[in-house]
Coordinates of C-alpha atoms in Angstrom, one line a residue:
Chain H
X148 CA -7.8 -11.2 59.3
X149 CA -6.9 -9.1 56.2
X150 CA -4.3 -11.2 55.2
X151 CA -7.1 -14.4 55.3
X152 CA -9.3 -11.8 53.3
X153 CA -6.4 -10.6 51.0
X154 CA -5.6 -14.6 50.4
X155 CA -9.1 -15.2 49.7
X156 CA -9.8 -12.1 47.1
X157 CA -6.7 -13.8 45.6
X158 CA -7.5 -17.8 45.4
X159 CA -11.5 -16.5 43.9
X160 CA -9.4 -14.0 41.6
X161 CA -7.4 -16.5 40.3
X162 CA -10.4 -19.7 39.9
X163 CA -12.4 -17.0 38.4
X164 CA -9.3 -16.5 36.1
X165 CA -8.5 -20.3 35.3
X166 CA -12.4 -20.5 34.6
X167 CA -12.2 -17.3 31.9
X168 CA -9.4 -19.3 30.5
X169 CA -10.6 -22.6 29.8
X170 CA -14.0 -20.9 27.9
X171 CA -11.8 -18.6 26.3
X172 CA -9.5 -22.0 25.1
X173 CA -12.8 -23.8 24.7
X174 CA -14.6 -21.0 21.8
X175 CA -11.4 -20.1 20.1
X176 CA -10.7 -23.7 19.3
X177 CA -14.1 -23.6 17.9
X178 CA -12.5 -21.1 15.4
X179 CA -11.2 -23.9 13.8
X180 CA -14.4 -24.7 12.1
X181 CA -13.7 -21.4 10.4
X182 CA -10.2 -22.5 9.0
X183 CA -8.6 -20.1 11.6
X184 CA -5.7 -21.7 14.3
X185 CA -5.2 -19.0 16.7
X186 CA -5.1 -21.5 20.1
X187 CA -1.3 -21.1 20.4
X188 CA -1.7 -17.5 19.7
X189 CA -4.6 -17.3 21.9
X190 CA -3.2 -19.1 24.8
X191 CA 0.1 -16.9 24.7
X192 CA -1.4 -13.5 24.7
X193 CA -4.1 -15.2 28.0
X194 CA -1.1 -16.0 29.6
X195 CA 0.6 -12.8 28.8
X196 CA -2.3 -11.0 30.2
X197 CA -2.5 -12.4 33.0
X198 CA 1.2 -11.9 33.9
X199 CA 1.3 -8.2 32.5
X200 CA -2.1 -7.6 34.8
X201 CA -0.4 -9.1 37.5
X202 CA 2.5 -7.2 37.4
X203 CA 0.0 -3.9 37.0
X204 CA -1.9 -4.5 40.3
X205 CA 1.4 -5.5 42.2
X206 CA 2.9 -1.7 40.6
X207 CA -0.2 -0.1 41.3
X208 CA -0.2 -1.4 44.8
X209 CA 3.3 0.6 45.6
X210 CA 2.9 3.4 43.1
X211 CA -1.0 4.3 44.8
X212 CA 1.2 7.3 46.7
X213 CA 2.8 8.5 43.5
X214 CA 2.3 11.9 42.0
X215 CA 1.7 13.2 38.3
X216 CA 4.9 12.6 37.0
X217 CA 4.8 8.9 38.2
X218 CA 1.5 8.5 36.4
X219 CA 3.1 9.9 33.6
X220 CA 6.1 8.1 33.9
X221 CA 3.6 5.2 34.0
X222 CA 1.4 6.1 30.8
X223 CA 4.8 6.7 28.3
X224 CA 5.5 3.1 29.5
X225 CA 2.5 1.9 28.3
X226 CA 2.5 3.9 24.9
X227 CA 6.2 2.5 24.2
X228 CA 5.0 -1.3 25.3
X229 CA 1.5 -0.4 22.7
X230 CA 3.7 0.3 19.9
X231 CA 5.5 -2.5 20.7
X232 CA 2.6 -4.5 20.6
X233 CA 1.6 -2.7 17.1
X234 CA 4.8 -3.3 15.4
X235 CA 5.2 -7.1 16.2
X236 CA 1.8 -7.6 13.5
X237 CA 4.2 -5.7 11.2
X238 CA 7.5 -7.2 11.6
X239 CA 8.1 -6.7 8.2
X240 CA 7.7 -3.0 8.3
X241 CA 11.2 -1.0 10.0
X242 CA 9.4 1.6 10.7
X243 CA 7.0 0.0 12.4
X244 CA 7.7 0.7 16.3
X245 CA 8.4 4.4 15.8
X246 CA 4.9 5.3 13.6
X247 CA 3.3 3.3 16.2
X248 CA 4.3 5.2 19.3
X249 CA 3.9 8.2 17.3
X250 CA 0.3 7.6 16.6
X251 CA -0.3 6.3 19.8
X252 CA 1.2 8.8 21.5
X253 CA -0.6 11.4 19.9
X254 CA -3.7 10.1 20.2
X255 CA -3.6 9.8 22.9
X256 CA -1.6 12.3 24.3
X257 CA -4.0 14.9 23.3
X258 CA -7.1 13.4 24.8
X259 CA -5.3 12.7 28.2
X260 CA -4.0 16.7 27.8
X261 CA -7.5 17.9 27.4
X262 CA -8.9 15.8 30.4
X263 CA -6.5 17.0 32.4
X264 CA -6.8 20.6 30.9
X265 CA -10.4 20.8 31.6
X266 CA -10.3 18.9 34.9
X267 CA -12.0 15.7 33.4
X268 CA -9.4 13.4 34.4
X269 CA -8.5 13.7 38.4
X270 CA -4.2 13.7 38.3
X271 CA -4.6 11.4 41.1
X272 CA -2.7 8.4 40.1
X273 CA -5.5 6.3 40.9
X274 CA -7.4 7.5 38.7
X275 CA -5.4 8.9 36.3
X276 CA -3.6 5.9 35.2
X277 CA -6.4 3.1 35.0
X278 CA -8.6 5.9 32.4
X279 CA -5.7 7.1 30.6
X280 CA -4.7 3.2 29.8
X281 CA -8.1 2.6 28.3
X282 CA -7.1 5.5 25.8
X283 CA -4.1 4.3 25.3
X284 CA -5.6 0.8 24.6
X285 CA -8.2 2.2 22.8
X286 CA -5.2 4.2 20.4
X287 CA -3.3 0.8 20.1
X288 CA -6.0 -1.1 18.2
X289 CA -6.9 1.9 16.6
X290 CA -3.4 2.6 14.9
X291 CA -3.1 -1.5 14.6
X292 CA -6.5 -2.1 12.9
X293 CA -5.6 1.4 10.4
X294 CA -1.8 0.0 9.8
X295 CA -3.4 -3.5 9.2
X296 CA -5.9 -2.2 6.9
X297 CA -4.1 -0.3 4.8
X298 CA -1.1 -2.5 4.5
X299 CA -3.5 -5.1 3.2
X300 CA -5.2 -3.3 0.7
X301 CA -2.1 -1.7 -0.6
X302 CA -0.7 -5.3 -1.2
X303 CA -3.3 -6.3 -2.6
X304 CA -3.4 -3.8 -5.2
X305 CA 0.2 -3.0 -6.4
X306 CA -1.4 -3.3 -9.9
X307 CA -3.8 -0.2 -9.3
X308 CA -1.8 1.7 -7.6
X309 CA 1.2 0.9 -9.9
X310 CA -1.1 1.6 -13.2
X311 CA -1.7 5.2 -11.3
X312 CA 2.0 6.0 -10.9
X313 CA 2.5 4.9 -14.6
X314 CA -0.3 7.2 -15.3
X315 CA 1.6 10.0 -13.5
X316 CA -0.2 10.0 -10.4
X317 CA 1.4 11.3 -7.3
X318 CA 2.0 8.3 -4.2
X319 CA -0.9 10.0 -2.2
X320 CA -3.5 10.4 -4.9
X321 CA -2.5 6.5 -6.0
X322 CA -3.3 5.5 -2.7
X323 CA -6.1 7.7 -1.6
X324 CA -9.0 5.2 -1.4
X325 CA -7.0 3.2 0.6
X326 CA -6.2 5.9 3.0
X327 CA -9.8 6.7 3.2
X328 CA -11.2 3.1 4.0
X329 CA -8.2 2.5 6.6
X330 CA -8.9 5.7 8.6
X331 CA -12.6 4.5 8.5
X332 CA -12.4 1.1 9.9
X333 CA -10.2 2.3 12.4
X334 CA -12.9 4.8 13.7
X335 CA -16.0 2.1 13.3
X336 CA -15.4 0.3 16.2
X337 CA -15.1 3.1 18.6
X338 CA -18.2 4.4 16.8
X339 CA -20.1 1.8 17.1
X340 CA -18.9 1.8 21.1
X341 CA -20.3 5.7 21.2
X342 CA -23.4 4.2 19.9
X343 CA -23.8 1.4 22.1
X344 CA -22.7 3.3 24.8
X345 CA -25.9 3.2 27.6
X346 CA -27.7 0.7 25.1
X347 CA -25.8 -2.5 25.0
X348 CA -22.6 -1.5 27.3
X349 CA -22.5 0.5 30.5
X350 CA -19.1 1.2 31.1
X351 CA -16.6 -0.1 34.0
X352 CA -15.4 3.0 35.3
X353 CA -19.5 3.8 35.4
X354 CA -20.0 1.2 37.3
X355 CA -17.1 1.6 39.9
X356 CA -18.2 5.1 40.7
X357 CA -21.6 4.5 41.0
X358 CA -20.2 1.4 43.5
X359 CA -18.1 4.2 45.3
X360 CA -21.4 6.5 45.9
X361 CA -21.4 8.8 42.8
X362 CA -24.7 10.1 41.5
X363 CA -25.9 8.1 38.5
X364 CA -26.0 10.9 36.2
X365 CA -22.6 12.4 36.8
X366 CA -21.4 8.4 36.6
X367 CA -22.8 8.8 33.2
X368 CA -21.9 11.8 32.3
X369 CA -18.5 11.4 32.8
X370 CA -18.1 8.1 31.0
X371 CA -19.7 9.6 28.0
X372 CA -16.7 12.1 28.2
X373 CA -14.2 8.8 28.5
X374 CA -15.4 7.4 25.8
X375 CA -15.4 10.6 23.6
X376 CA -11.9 11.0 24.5
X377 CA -11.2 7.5 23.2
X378 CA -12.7 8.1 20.0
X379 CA -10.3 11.5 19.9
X380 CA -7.5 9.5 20.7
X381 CA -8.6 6.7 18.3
X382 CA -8.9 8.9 15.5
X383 CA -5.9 10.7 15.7
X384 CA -3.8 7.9 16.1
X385 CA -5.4 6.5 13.0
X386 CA -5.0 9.5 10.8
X387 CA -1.0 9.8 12.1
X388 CA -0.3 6.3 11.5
X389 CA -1.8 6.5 7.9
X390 CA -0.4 9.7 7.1
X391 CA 3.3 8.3 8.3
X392 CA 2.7 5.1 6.4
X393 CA 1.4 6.8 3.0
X394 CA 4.7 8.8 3.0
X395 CA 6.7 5.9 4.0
X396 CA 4.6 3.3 1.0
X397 CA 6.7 5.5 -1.4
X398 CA 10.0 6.1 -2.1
X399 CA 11.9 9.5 -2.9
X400 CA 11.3 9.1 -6.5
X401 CA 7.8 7.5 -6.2
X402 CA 8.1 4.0 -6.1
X403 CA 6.1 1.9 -4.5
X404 CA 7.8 -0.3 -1.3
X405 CA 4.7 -1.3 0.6
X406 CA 4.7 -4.7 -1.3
X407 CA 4.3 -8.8 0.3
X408 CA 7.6 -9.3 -0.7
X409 CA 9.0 -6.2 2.0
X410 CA 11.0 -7.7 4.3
X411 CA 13.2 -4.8 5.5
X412 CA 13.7 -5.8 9.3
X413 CA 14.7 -9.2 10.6
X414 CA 12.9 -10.3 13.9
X415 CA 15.0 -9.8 17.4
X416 CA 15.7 -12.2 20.1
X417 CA 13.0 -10.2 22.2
X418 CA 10.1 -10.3 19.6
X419 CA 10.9 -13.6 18.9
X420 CA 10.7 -14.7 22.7
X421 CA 8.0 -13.0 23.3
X422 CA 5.6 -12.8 20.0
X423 CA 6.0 -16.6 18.5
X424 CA 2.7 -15.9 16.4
X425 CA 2.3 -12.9 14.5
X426 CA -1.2 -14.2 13.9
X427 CA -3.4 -16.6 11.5
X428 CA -1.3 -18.1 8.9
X429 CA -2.6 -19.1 5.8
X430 CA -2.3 -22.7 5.1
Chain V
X296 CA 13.2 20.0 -16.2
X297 CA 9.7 19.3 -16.6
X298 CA 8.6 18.3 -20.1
X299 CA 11.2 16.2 -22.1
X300 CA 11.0 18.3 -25.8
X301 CA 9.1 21.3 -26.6
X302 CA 5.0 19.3 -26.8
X303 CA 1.8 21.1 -26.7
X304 CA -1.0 20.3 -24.0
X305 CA -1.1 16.8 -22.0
X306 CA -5.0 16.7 -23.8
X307 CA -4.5 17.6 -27.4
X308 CA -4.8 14.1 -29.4
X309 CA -3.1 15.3 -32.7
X310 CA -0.7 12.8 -33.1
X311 CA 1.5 14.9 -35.5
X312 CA 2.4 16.9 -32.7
X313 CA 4.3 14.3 -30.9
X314 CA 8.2 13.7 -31.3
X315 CA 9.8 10.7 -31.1
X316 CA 12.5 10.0 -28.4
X317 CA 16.0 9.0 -28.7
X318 CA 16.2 6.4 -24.8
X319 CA 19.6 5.4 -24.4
X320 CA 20.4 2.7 -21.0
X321 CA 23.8 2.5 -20.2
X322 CA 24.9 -0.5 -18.1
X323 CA 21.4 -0.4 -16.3
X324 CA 21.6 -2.8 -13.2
X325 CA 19.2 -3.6 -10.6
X326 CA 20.0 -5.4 -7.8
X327 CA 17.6 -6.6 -5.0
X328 CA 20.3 -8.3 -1.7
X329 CA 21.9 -10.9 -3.3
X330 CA 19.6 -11.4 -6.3
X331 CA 20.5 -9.5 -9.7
X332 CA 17.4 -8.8 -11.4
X333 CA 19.1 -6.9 -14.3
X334 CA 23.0 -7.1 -15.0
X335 CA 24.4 -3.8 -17.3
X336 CA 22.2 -3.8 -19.8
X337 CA 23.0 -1.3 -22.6
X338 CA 20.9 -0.5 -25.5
X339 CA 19.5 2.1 -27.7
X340 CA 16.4 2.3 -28.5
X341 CA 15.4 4.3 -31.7
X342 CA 13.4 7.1 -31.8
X343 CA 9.5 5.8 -33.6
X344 CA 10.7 1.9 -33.6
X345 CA 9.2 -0.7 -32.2
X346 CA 11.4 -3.5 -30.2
X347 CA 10.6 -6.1 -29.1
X348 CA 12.0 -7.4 -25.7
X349 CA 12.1 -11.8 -25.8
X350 CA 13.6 -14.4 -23.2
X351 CA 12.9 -16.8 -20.7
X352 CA 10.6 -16.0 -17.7
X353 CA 12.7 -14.6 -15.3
X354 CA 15.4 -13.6 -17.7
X355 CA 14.9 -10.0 -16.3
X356 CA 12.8 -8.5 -18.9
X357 CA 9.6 -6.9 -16.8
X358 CA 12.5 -5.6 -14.6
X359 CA 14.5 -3.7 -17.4
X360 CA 10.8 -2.1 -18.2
X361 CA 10.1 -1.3 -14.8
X362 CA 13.4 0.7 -14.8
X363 CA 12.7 2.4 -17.8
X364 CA 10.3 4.5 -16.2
X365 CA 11.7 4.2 -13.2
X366 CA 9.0 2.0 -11.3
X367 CA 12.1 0.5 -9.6
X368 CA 15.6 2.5 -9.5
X369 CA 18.6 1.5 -10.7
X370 CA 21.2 0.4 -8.7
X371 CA 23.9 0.9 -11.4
X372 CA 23.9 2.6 -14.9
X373 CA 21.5 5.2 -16.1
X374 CA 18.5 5.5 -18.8
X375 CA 19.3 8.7 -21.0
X376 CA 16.2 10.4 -22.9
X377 CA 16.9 12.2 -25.6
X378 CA 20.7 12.9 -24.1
X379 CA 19.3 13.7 -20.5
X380 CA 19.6 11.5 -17.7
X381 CA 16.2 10.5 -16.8
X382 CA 16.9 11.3 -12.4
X383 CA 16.4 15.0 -13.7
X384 CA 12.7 14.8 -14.4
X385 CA 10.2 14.6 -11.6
X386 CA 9.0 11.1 -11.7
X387 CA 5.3 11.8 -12.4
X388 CA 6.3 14.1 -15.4
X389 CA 9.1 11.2 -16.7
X390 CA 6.0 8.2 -16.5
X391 CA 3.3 10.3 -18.3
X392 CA 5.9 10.7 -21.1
X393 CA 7.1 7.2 -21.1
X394 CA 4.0 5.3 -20.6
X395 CA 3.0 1.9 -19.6
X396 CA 0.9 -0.9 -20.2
X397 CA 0.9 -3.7 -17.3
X398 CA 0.4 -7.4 -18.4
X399 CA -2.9 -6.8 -16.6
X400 CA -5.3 -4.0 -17.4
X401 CA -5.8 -2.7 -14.1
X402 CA -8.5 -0.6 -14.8
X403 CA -10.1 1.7 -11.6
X404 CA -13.4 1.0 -10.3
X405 CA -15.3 2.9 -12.7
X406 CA -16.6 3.8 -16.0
X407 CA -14.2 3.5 -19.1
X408 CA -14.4 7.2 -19.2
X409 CA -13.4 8.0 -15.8
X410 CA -10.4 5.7 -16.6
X411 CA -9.3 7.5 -19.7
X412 CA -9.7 10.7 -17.5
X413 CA -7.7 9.9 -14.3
X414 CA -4.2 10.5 -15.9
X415 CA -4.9 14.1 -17.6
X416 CA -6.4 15.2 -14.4
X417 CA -3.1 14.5 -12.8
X418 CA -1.8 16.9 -14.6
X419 CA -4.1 19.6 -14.3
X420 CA -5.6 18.9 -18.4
X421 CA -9.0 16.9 -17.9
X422 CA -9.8 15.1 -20.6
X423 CA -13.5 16.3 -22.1
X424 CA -16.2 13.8 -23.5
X425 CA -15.0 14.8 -26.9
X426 CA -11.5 13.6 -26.6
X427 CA -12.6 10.6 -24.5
X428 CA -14.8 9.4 -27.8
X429 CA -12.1 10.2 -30.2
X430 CA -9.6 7.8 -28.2
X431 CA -11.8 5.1 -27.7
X432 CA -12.7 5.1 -31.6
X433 CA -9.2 4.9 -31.9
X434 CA -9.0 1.8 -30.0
X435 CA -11.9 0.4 -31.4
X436 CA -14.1 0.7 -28.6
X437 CA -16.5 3.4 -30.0
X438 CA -19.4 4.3 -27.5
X439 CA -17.8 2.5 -24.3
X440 CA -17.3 5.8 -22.1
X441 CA -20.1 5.1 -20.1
X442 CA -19.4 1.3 -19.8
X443 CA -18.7 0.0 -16.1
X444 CA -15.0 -1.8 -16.6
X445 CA -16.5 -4.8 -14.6
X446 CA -18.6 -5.5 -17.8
X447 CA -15.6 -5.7 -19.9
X448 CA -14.2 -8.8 -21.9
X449 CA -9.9 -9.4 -21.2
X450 CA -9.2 -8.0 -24.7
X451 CA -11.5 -5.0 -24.2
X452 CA -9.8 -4.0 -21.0
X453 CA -6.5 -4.3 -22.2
X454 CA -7.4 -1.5 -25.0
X455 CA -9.2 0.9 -22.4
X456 CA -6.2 0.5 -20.7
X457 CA -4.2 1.6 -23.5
X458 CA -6.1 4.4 -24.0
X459 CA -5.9 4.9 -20.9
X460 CA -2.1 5.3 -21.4
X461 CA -2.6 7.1 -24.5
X462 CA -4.5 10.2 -22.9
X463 CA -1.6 11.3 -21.3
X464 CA 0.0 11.3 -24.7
X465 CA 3.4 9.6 -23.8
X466 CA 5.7 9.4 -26.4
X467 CA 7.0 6.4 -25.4
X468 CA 5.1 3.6 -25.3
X469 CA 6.1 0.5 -22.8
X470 CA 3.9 -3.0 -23.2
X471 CA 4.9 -5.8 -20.4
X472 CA 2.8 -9.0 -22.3
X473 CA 0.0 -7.0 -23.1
X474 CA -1.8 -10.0 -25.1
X475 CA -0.5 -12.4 -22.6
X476 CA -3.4 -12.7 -20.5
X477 CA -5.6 -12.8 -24.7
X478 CA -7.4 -15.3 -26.8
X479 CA -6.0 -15.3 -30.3
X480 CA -8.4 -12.8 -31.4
X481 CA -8.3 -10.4 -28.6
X482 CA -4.4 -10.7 -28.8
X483 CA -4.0 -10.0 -32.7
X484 CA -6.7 -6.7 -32.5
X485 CA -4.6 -4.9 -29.8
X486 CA -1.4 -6.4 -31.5
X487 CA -3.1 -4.3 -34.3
X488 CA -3.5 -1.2 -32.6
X489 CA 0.4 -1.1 -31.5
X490 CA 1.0 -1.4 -34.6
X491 CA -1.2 1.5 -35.8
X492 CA -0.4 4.1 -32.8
X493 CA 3.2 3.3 -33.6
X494 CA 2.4 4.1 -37.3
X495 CA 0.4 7.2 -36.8
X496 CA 1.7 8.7 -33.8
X497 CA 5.2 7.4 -34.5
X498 CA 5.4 6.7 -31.1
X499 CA 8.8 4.8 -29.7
X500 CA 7.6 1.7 -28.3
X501 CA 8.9 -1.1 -26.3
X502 CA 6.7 -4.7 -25.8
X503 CA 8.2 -8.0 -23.8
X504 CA 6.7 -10.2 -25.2
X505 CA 6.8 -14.9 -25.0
X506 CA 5.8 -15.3 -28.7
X507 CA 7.9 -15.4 -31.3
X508 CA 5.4 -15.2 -34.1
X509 CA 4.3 -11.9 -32.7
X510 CA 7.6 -10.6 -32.3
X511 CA 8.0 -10.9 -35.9
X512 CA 4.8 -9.6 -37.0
X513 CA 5.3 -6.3 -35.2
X514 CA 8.9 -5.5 -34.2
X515 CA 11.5 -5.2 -37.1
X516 CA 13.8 -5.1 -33.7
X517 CA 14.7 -7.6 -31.1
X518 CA 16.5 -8.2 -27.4
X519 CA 17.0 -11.2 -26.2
X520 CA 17.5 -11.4 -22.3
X521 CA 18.9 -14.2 -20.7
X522 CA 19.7 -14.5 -16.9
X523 CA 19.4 -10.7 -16.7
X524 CA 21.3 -10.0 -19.2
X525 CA 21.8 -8.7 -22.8
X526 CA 22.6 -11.4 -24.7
X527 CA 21.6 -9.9 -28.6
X528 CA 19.8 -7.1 -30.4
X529 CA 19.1 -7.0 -33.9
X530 CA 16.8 -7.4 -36.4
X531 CA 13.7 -9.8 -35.3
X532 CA 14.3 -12.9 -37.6
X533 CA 17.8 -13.1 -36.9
X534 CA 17.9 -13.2 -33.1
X535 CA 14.6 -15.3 -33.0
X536 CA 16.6 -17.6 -35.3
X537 CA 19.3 -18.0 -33.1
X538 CA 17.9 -18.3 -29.8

């Protein structure tokens, strides 16, 4: 009987999957229109999801018993495989992996410390795991949309930033608007979500508790604290990663190294294999 | 070290306080993997001249600049000012003394003023309205202080941005193909004002430039690079006429 239920939750699972898939293949070939190819891209990280979810649920299935330590053990896994992640959009970076697990592991670090301080987030490794992923996810895109932004507007002007140098600037005043406006678009989207938050979103783990009998209002409450601990962990992930990359734009004597033409690390046989797209390319 | 030669304030503008400097690169080589960008180049440069730098795109010329105040570093050889090796001076100090003017202006979002300001402030001496004025009448931009740089023609920029350079008061003067980027006109009035601030503040100056016939109007010296190298120095007419 629960193997016939188990088999079923599985086969529905998996249409429902194949069905995500195919409208997810369907409007991101659409993006075409916009002069962007990211099907290949698209269809490797859908079918790296899947696997990597897979693989969750089956470790989750034998790790339910575990204690705080597991879950820990757990959550530094998934900080090293974010900064992974991170660093394969900046290849050409060598520092790339190790600001990105710092930042990430700061971020959030601290906001799953003070959950757990203040007894917002249960050590049970049922819980504790699944909420302090989404902060960890929530960290990764924050310290990969701040890298991303400030790499780009860097490159894009070496002439500025150069002219300040010439002018006797130091690195960090030459680069200070940059620094500003990366740090900012790494917050907006998890401000915007704080925004939204009741308004255009209600929240998973909401919803599961509210599913599992929990009063409304304390379902509510304690996603709000969730989420505020995501935008902790966001921003303190994007200020690290910024702070680490400002210092490391320059060299010793001031010169400027964050350029297009850095390529300081050659790509492994792992990234290759498993990161064939390092996104849009411009034609 | 911090200052080069006994100077007054970053923001006094009398040019008779400035002293000329005596640069000096011995065998200066910069070498990017495989790819030499400049191969032991040794010259000296004379304190209050005006060279110019000539040779083929990609001879190595904007490189040789770029090392001169140490944009890029050396990989071999060393750049000597006034006997001192330049790695003594703390960078910003060394590039507010030998300044530089990029091909393009690169002017800050902002007002002309608030360009000619940003390098005093660096170093602690803001530049006041009054010495803002008196620099841009110098470069023939009298009453643009207030001026948004997005309103500004190619040849106008190029000036703010070398009175821009000029606030810090370097005194040595680096062009990469100022006019480059010029119409005729634009190009001959800020050919013009090298020539003056080379006159007046007997400033040492350096200027790559592609044309010939500006060469010779406004450097009595010559370089000519080729493949990263050295390949002559000496008066204008002579090495134009050779190479």
């Amino acid at each position: 009987m629960l193997t016939e239920m188990l088999n079923t939750q599985i086969a529905v699972g998996l249409l429902q999957c194949a069905g995500a898939i195919l409208l997810c293949l369907a409007v991101v070939s659409i993006c075409r229109r916009f002069g962007v190819s990211v099907e290949k891209e698209t269809a490797i990280s859908l079918a790296r999801g899947l696997i990597q979810m897979s693989i969750v649920g089956v470790l989750l299935a034998t790790l339910l018993t575990g204690g705080l330590l597991v879950g820990a053990a757990v959550l530094l896994a998934m900080v090293g495989a974010a900064a992974f992640t991170t660093s394969q959009r900046f290849h050409e970076l060598s520092y790339a992996f190790e600001i990105s697990f710092l930042s990430i592991g700061s971020g959030a670090g601290t906001a799953i410390a003070f959950m757990v301080l203040t007894k917002g987030l249960s050590t049970d490794i049922q819980v504790f795991v699944p909420v302090g992923s989404m902060i960890i996810a929530n960290s990764m895109n924050a310290s990969a949309q701040a890298m991303e932004r400030f790499r780009s507007d860097v490159t894009a002007h070496v002439g500025q930033v150069e002219a300040a140098l010439c002018l006797g600037a130091v690195p960090s005043a030459c680069v200070s608007p940059y620094v500003q406006t990366a740090v900012y678009a790494s917050l907006l989207p998890r401000l915007d979500m704080l925004k939204s938050l009741g308004l255009v979103w209600i929240p998973g783990v909401m919803a599961g508790m509210m599913v599992a009998g929990s009063s409304p209002l304390y379902a509510a409450l304690y996603q709000f604290v969730i989420v505020t601990a995501i935008m902790i962990a966001s921003a303190i992930a994007g200020m690290t990663v910024i702070a680490v990359m400002r210092r490391r734009a320059f060299s010793s004597a001031g010169q400027l190294l964050l350029r297009n033409s850095t390529v300081t690390k050659q790509r492994g046989f792992w990234a290759k294999l498993l990161h064939r797209d390092a996104g849009p390319q411009p034609k | 070290m911090e200052n080069l030669s006994p100077r007054s304030t970053t923001t006094d503008l009398d040019p008779s306080d400035l002293q000329s400097v005596h640069m000096e690169t011995k065998n200066l080589t910069r070498k990017v993997g495989a790819r030499t960008l400049v191969d032991r180049v040794s010259v000296v440069i004379e304190p209050g001249e005006i060279l110019a730098v000539t040779g083929p795109s990609g001879a190595g010329k904007s490189s040789f600049l770029r090392l001169i105040n140490r944009l890029d570093e050396p990989t071999d050889g060393l750049v000597l000012i006034d006997g001192q090796d330049y790695r003594g001076f703390k960078p910003p100090v060394l590039r507010r003394e030998v300044g530089m003017v990029m091909q393009g202006a690169n002017l800050f979002p902002g007002t002309v003023g608030s360009n000619l300001q940003f390098g005093p402030a660096q170093s602690g001496f803001p530049l006041d309205e009054d010495k803002t004025n008196r620099l841009l009448v110098e470069v023939g931009l009298s009453g643009y202080a207030t001026r948004d740089v997005a309103s500004l023609s190619g040849g106008e920029a190029q000036r703010v941005s070398i009175a821009r350079t000029l606030a810090n008061q370097p005194r040595v003067l680096l062009l990469d193909e100022p006019t480059s980027a010029l119409d005729e006109t634009a190009a001959r009035l800020v050919e013009d004002l090298i020539v003056k601030i080379n006159r007046e503040r007997r400033m040492t100056c350096v200027i790559i430039t592609h044309s010939p016939d500006q060469a010779e109007r406004i450097a009595p010296r010559t370089m000519y690079m080729a493949s990263a190298r050295l390949v002559a120095i000496g008066p204008t007419r002579s090495i134009l006429h050779a190479h």
